[in-house]
PDB file of N, CA, C and O in Angstrom:
ATOM      1  N   MET A   1      13.554 240.321 185.781  1.00  0.00           N
ATOM      2  CA  MET A   1      13.420 240.104 187.208  1.00  0.00           C
ATOM      3  C   MET A   1      13.228 241.455 187.906  1.00  0.00           C
ATOM      4  O   MET A   1      13.970 242.397 187.688  1.00  0.00           O
ATOM      5  N   THR A   2      12.260 241.534 188.754  1.00  0.00           N
ATOM      6  CA  THR A   2      11.953 242.767 189.475  1.00  0.00           C
ATOM      7  C   THR A   2      12.951 242.970 190.608  1.00  0.00           C
ATOM      8  O   THR A   2      13.294 242.047 191.325  1.00  0.00           O
ATOM      9  N   GLU A   3      13.392 244.213 190.756  1.00  0.00           N
ATOM     10  CA  GLU A   3      14.247 244.601 191.873  1.00  0.00           C
ATOM     11  C   GLU A   3      13.485 245.609 192.716  1.00  0.00           C
ATOM     12  O   GLU A   3      12.707 246.404 192.203  1.00  0.00           O
ATOM     13  N   TYR A   4      13.746 245.574 194.010  1.00  0.00           N
ATOM     14  CA  TYR A   4      13.087 246.482 194.940  1.00  0.00           C
ATOM     15  C   TYR A   4      14.131 247.362 195.596  1.00  0.00           C
ATOM     16  O   TYR A   4      15.218 246.921 195.935  1.00  0.00           O
ATOM     17  N   TRP A   5      13.776 248.629 195.773  1.00  0.00           N
ATOM     18  CA  TRP A   5      14.673 249.632 196.327  1.00  0.00           C
ATOM     19  C   TRP A   5      13.959 250.348 197.466  1.00  0.00           C
ATOM     20  O   TRP A   5      12.747 250.580 197.402  1.00  0.00           O
ATOM     21  N   PHE A   6      14.705 250.747 198.488  1.00  0.00           N
ATOM     22  CA  PHE A   6      14.147 251.547 199.573  1.00  0.00           C
ATOM     23  C   PHE A   6      14.559 252.989 199.369  1.00  0.00           C
ATOM     24  O   PHE A   6      15.751 253.297 199.238  1.00  0.00           O
ATOM     25  N   ASN A   7      13.586 253.870 199.323  1.00  0.00           N
ATOM     26  CA  ASN A   7      13.839 255.295 199.131  1.00  0.00           C
ATOM     27  C   ASN A   7      13.998 255.942 200.503  1.00  0.00           C
ATOM     28  O   ASN A   7      13.065 255.952 201.309  1.00  0.00           O
ATOM     29  N   VAL A   8      15.197 256.474 200.778  1.00  0.00           N
ATOM     30  CA  VAL A   8      15.479 257.057 202.097  1.00  0.00           C
ATOM     31  C   VAL A   8      14.812 258.410 202.301  1.00  0.00           C
ATOM     32  O   VAL A   8      14.697 258.876 203.436  1.00  0.00           O
ATOM     33  N   ARG A   9      14.374 259.038 201.257  1.00  0.00           N
ATOM     34  CA  ARG A   9      13.689 260.324 201.375  1.00  0.00           C
ATOM     35  C   ARG A   9      12.205 260.122 201.685  1.00  0.00           C
ATOM     36  O   ARG A   9      11.656 260.746 202.582  1.00  0.00           O
ATOM     37  N   THR A  10      11.557 259.210 200.960  1.00  0.00           N
ATOM     38  CA  THR A  10      10.123 258.991 201.133  1.00  0.00           C
ATOM     39  C   THR A  10       9.801 257.858 202.097  1.00  0.00           C
ATOM     40  O   THR A  10       8.662 257.721 202.525  1.00  0.00           O
ATOM     41  N   HIS A  11      10.803 257.024 202.397  1.00  0.00           N
ATOM     42  CA  HIS A  11      10.640 255.832 203.239  1.00  0.00           C
ATOM     43  C   HIS A  11       9.637 254.854 202.621  1.00  0.00           C
ATOM     44  O   HIS A  11       8.913 254.167 203.340  1.00  0.00           O
ATOM     45  N   GLU A  12       9.642 254.786 201.302  1.00  0.00           N
ATOM     46  CA  GLU A  12       8.778 253.858 200.587  1.00  0.00           C
ATOM     47  C   GLU A  12       9.623 252.920 199.741  1.00  0.00           C
ATOM     48  O   GLU A  12      10.741 253.246 199.342  1.00  0.00           O
ATOM     49  N   VAL A  13       9.065 251.746 199.464  1.00  0.00           N
ATOM     50  CA  VAL A  13       9.720 250.779 198.599  1.00  0.00           C
ATOM     51  C   VAL A  13       9.329 251.080 197.156  1.00  0.00           C
ATOM     52  O   VAL A  13       8.162 251.322 196.856  1.00  0.00           O
ATOM     53  N   GLU A  14      10.338 251.057 196.289  1.00  0.00           N
ATOM     54  CA  GLU A  14      10.097 251.260 194.860  1.00  0.00           C
ATOM     55  C   GLU A  14      10.353 249.958 194.120  1.00  0.00           C
ATOM     56  O   GLU A  14      11.325 249.260 194.401  1.00  0.00           O
ATOM     57  N   GLU A  15       9.482 249.660 193.201  1.00  0.00           N
ATOM     58  CA  GLU A  15       9.658 248.491 192.354  1.00  0.00           C
ATOM     59  C   GLU A  15      10.370 248.937 191.092  1.00  0.00           C
ATOM     60  O   GLU A  15       9.893 249.839 190.403  1.00  0.00           O
ATOM     61  N   ASP A  16      11.505 248.316 190.816  1.00  0.00           N
ATOM     62  CA  ASP A  16      12.358 248.742 189.710  1.00  0.00           C
ATOM     63  C   ASP A  16      12.659 250.232 189.870  1.00  0.00           C
ATOM     64  O   ASP A  16      11.782 251.067 189.788  1.00  0.00           O
ATOM     65  N   ARG A  17      13.885 250.531 190.096  1.00  0.00           N
ATOM     66  CA  ARG A  17      14.350 251.878 190.466  1.00  0.00           C
ATOM     67  C   ARG A  17      13.617 252.983 189.713  1.00  0.00           C
ATOM     68  O   ARG A  17      13.580 253.012 188.498  1.00  0.00           O
ATOM     69  N   GLN A  18      13.013 253.896 190.489  1.00  0.00           N
ATOM     70  CA  GLN A  18      12.265 255.010 189.914  1.00  0.00           C
ATOM     71  C   GLN A  18      12.873 256.361 190.278  1.00  0.00           C
ATOM     72  O   GLN A  18      12.680 257.333 189.566  1.00  0.00           O
ATOM     73  N   SER A  19      13.596 256.408 191.385  1.00  0.00           N
ATOM     74  CA  SER A  19      14.171 257.668 191.855  1.00  0.00           C
ATOM     75  C   SER A  19      15.667 257.710 191.570  1.00  0.00           C
ATOM     76  O   SER A  19      16.268 256.722 191.166  1.00  0.00           O
ATOM     77  N   ASP A  20      16.240 258.866 191.842  1.00  0.00           N
ATOM     78  CA  ASP A  20      17.670 259.046 191.696  1.00  0.00           C
ATOM     79  C   ASP A  20      18.405 258.080 192.622  1.00  0.00           C
ATOM     80  O   ASP A  20      17.992 257.873 193.764  1.00  0.00           O
ATOM     81  N   TRP A  21      19.503 257.518 192.146  1.00  0.00           N
ATOM     82  CA  TRP A  21      20.248 256.516 192.913  1.00  0.00           C
ATOM     83  C   TRP A  21      20.698 257.037 194.274  1.00  0.00           C
ATOM     84  O   TRP A  21      20.853 256.273 195.215  1.00  0.00           O
ATOM     85  N   SER A  22      20.898 258.353 194.408  1.00  0.00           N
ATOM     86  CA  SER A  22      21.383 258.915 195.667  1.00  0.00           C
ATOM     87  C   SER A  22      20.340 258.849 196.780  1.00  0.00           C
ATOM     88  O   SER A  22      20.660 259.066 197.942  1.00  0.00           O
ATOM     89  N   GLN A  23      19.102 258.526 196.436  1.00  0.00           N
ATOM     90  CA  GLN A  23      18.020 258.432 197.417  1.00  0.00           C
ATOM     91  C   GLN A  23      17.643 256.995 197.729  1.00  0.00           C
ATOM     92  O   GLN A  23      16.721 256.755 198.492  1.00  0.00           O
ATOM     93  N   LEU A  24      18.377 256.038 197.147  1.00  0.00           N
ATOM     94  CA  LEU A  24      17.958 254.645 197.229  1.00  0.00           C
ATOM     95  C   LEU A  24      18.977 253.755 197.919  1.00  0.00           C
ATOM     96  O   LEU A  24      20.177 253.968 197.840  1.00  0.00           O
ATOM     97  N   ILE A  25      18.441 252.727 198.589  1.00  0.00           N
ATOM     98  CA  ILE A  25      19.233 251.629 199.126  1.00  0.00           C
ATOM     99  C   ILE A  25      18.743 250.375 198.415  1.00  0.00           C
ATOM    100  O   ILE A  25      17.547 250.121 198.341  1.00  0.00           O
ATOM    101  N   GLY A  26      19.670 249.595 197.924  1.00  0.00           N
ATOM    102  CA  GLY A  26      19.269 248.358 197.250  1.00  0.00           C
ATOM    103  C   GLY A  26      20.216 248.050 196.123  1.00  0.00           C
ATOM    104  O   GLY A  26      21.300 248.632 196.030  1.00  0.00           O
ATOM    105  N   PRO A  27      19.858 247.157 195.272  1.00  0.00           N
ATOM    106  CA  PRO A  27      18.548 246.521 195.140  1.00  0.00           C
ATOM    107  C   PRO A  27      18.375 245.315 196.055  1.00  0.00           C
ATOM    108  O   PRO A  27      19.341 244.727 196.520  1.00  0.00           O
ATOM    109  N   TYR A  28      17.134 244.970 196.283  1.00  0.00           N
ATOM    110  CA  TYR A  28      16.740 243.804 197.050  1.00  0.00           C
ATOM    111  C   TYR A  28      15.910 242.893 196.164  1.00  0.00           C
ATOM    112  O   TYR A  28      15.218 243.354 195.256  1.00  0.00           O
ATOM    113  N   ALA A  29      15.951 241.609 196.459  1.00  0.00           N
ATOM    114  CA  ALA A  29      15.233 240.621 195.654  1.00  0.00           C
ATOM    115  C   ALA A  29      13.735 240.615 195.943  1.00  0.00           C
ATOM    116  O   ALA A  29      12.935 240.263 195.078  1.00  0.00           O
ATOM    117  N   THR A  30      13.367 241.021 197.171  1.00  0.00           N
ATOM    118  CA  THR A  30      11.949 241.002 197.542  1.00  0.00           C
ATOM    119  C   THR A  30      11.534 242.328 198.166  1.00  0.00           C
ATOM    120  O   THR A  30      12.372 243.069 198.698  1.00  0.00           O
ATOM    121  N   ARG A  31      10.255 242.575 198.126  1.00  0.00           N
ATOM    122  CA  ARG A  31       9.705 243.778 198.756  1.00  0.00           C
ATOM    123  C   ARG A  31       9.958 243.746 200.266  1.00  0.00           C
ATOM    124  O   ARG A  31      10.302 244.751 200.877  1.00  0.00           O
ATOM    125  N   SER A  32       9.812 242.576 200.853  1.00  0.00           N
ATOM    126  CA  SER A  32      10.008 242.424 202.296  1.00  0.00           C
ATOM    127  C   SER A  32      11.424 242.818 202.711  1.00  0.00           C
ATOM    128  O   SER A  32      11.615 243.507 203.722  1.00  0.00           O
ATOM    129  N   GLU A  33      12.428 242.387 201.950  1.00  0.00           N
ATOM    130  CA  GLU A  33      13.809 242.763 202.251  1.00  0.00           C
ATOM    131  C   GLU A  33      13.996 244.272 202.147  1.00  0.00           C
ATOM    132  O   GLU A  33      14.665 244.876 202.986  1.00  0.00           O
ATOM    133  N   ALA A  34      13.422 244.879 201.135  1.00  0.00           N
ATOM    134  CA  ALA A  34      13.543 246.322 200.946  1.00  0.00           C
ATOM    135  C   ALA A  34      12.862 247.089 202.085  1.00  0.00           C
ATOM    136  O   ALA A  34      13.369 248.123 202.526  1.00  0.00           O
ATOM    137  N   GLU A  35      11.742 246.572 202.568  1.00  0.00           N
ATOM    138  CA  GLU A  35      11.041 247.230 203.669  1.00  0.00           C
ATOM    139  C   GLU A  35      11.892 247.253 204.934  1.00  0.00           C
ATOM    140  O   GLU A  35      11.735 248.129 205.779  1.00  0.00           O
ATOM    141  N   LYS A  36      12.808 246.305 205.064  1.00  0.00           N
ATOM    142  CA  LYS A  36      13.655 246.209 206.247  1.00  0.00           C
ATOM    143  C   LYS A  36      15.036 246.829 206.024  1.00  0.00           C
ATOM    144  O   LYS A  36      15.955 246.610 206.801  1.00  0.00           O
ATOM    145  N   ALA A  37      15.183 247.610 204.983  1.00  0.00           N
ATOM    146  CA  ALA A  37      16.481 248.172 204.604  1.00  0.00           C
ATOM    147  C   ALA A  37      17.112 248.990 205.729  1.00  0.00           C
ATOM    148  O   ALA A  37      18.300 248.837 206.014  1.00  0.00           O
ATOM    149  N   LEU A  38      16.347 249.846 206.366  1.00  0.00           N
ATOM    150  CA  LEU A  38      16.923 250.684 207.425  1.00  0.00           C
ATOM    151  C   LEU A  38      17.348 249.858 208.629  1.00  0.00           C
ATOM    152  O   LEU A  38      18.358 250.166 209.273  1.00  0.00           O
ATOM    153  N   GLU A  39      16.596 248.794 208.929  1.00  0.00           N
ATOM    154  CA  GLU A  39      16.996 247.901 210.016  1.00  0.00           C
ATOM    155  C   GLU A  39      18.337 247.247 209.694  1.00  0.00           C
ATOM    156  O   GLU A  39      19.213 247.148 210.559  1.00  0.00           O
ATOM    157  N   LYS A  40      18.495 246.804 208.465  1.00  0.00           N
ATOM    158  CA  LYS A  40      19.730 246.160 208.030  1.00  0.00           C
ATOM    159  C   LYS A  40      20.904 247.143 208.110  1.00  0.00           C
ATOM    160  O   LYS A  40      21.990 246.785 208.574  1.00  0.00           O
ATOM    161  N   VAL A  41      20.678 248.367 207.683  1.00  0.00           N
ATOM    162  CA  VAL A  41      21.719 249.389 207.754  1.00  0.00           C
ATOM    163  C   VAL A  41      22.122 249.620 209.209  1.00  0.00           C
ATOM    164  O   VAL A  41      23.313 249.692 209.529  1.00  0.00           O
ATOM    165  N   GLN A  42      21.157 249.715 210.098  1.00  0.00           N
ATOM    166  CA  GLN A  42      21.453 249.937 211.515  1.00  0.00           C
ATOM    167  C   GLN A  42      22.234 248.768 212.103  1.00  0.00           C
ATOM    168  O   GLN A  42      23.188 248.968 212.857  1.00  0.00           O
ATOM    169  N   GLN A  43      21.853 247.545 211.749  1.00  0.00           N
ATOM    170  CA  GLN A  43      22.570 246.367 212.238  1.00  0.00           C
ATOM    171  C   GLN A  43      24.025 246.387 211.776  1.00  0.00           C
ATOM    172  O   GLN A  43      24.938 246.095 212.549  1.00  0.00           O
ATOM    173  N   ARG A  44      24.235 246.726 210.522  1.00  0.00           N
ATOM    174  CA  ARG A  44      25.604 246.778 209.995  1.00  0.00           C
ATOM    175  C   ARG A  44      26.413 247.878 210.673  1.00  0.00           C
ATOM    176  O   ARG A  44      27.576 247.684 211.006  1.00  0.00           O
ATOM    177  N   ASN A  45      25.796 249.034 210.871  1.00  0.00           N
ATOM    178  CA  ASN A  45      26.488 250.131 211.555  1.00  0.00           C
ATOM    179  C   ASN A  45      26.882 249.733 212.972  1.00  0.00           C
ATOM    180  O   ASN A  45      27.994 250.018 213.421  1.00  0.00           O
ATOM    181  N   ASP A  46      25.969 249.069 213.675  1.00  0.00           N
ATOM    182  CA  ASP A  46      26.256 248.621 215.038  1.00  0.00           C
ATOM    183  C   ASP A  46      27.415 247.628 215.041  1.00  0.00           C
ATOM    184  O   ASP A  46      28.295 247.697 215.893  1.00  0.00           O
ATOM    185  N   ALA A  47      27.417 246.699 214.096  1.00  0.00           N
ATOM    186  CA  ALA A  47      28.489 245.703 213.999  1.00  0.00           C
ATOM    187  C   ALA A  47      29.819 246.379 213.710  1.00  0.00           C
ATOM    188  O   ALA A  47      30.844 246.029 214.318  1.00  0.00           O
ATOM    189  N   TRP A  48      29.824 247.335 212.809  1.00  0.00           N
ATOM    190  CA  TRP A  48      31.064 248.040 212.495  1.00  0.00           C
ATOM    191  C   TRP A  48      31.561 248.837 213.707  1.00  0.00           C
ATOM    192  O   TRP A  48      32.759 248.898 213.957  1.00  0.00           O
ATOM    193  N   ASP A  49      30.631 249.453 214.433  1.00  0.00           N
ATOM    194  CA  ASP A  49      31.019 250.187 215.638  1.00  0.00           C
ATOM    195  C   ASP A  49      31.649 249.260 216.667  1.00  0.00           C
ATOM    196  O   ASP A  49      32.642 249.616 217.297  1.00  0.00           O
ATOM    197  N   ARG A  50      31.084 248.060 216.834  1.00  0.00           N
ATOM    198  CA  ARG A  50      31.653 247.099 217.773  1.00  0.00           C
ATOM    199  C   ARG A  50      33.057 246.688 217.325  1.00  0.00           C
ATOM    200  O   ARG A  50      33.955 246.553 218.138  1.00  0.00           O
ATOM    201  N   ASP A  51      33.240 246.489 216.022  1.00  0.00           N
ATOM    202  CA  ASP A  51      34.552 246.121 215.488  1.00  0.00           C
ATOM    203  C   ASP A  51      35.567 247.238 215.724  1.00  0.00           C
ATOM    204  O   ASP A  51      36.720 246.969 216.011  1.00  0.00           O
ATOM    205  N   ASP A  52      35.129 248.472 215.579  1.00  0.00           N
ATOM    206  CA  ASP A  52      36.018 249.610 215.800  1.00  0.00           C
ATOM    207  C   ASP A  52      36.459 249.707 217.253  1.00  0.00           C
ATOM    208  O   ASP A  52      37.557 250.168 217.546  1.00  0.00           O
ATOM    209  N   ASP A  53      35.584 249.283 218.167  1.00  0.00           N
ATOM    210  CA  ASP A  53      35.883 249.346 219.590  1.00  0.00           C
ATOM    211  C   ASP A  53      36.836 248.232 220.032  1.00  0.00           C
ATOM    212  O   ASP A  53      37.417 248.307 221.104  1.00  0.00           O
ATOM    213  N   SER A  54      36.979 247.211 219.209  1.00  0.00           N
ATOM    214  CA  SER A  54      37.835 246.066 219.578  1.00  0.00           C
ATOM    215  C   SER A  54      39.298 246.378 219.416  1.00  0.00           C
ATOM    216  O   SER A  54      39.747 247.172 218.716  1.00  0.00           O
TER     217      SER A  54
END
């Protein structure tokens, strides 16, 4: 099964991990999910910030 990773250095999606793990977010089941990795990270950060403010 293919896994997709988002590379935070190159801002590109990698099919089956190719770079060092420290540069990657994932794995994701689809390329589309991996392409939205930074959006997902931002959403989670915002949610955690709201929880901290409560």
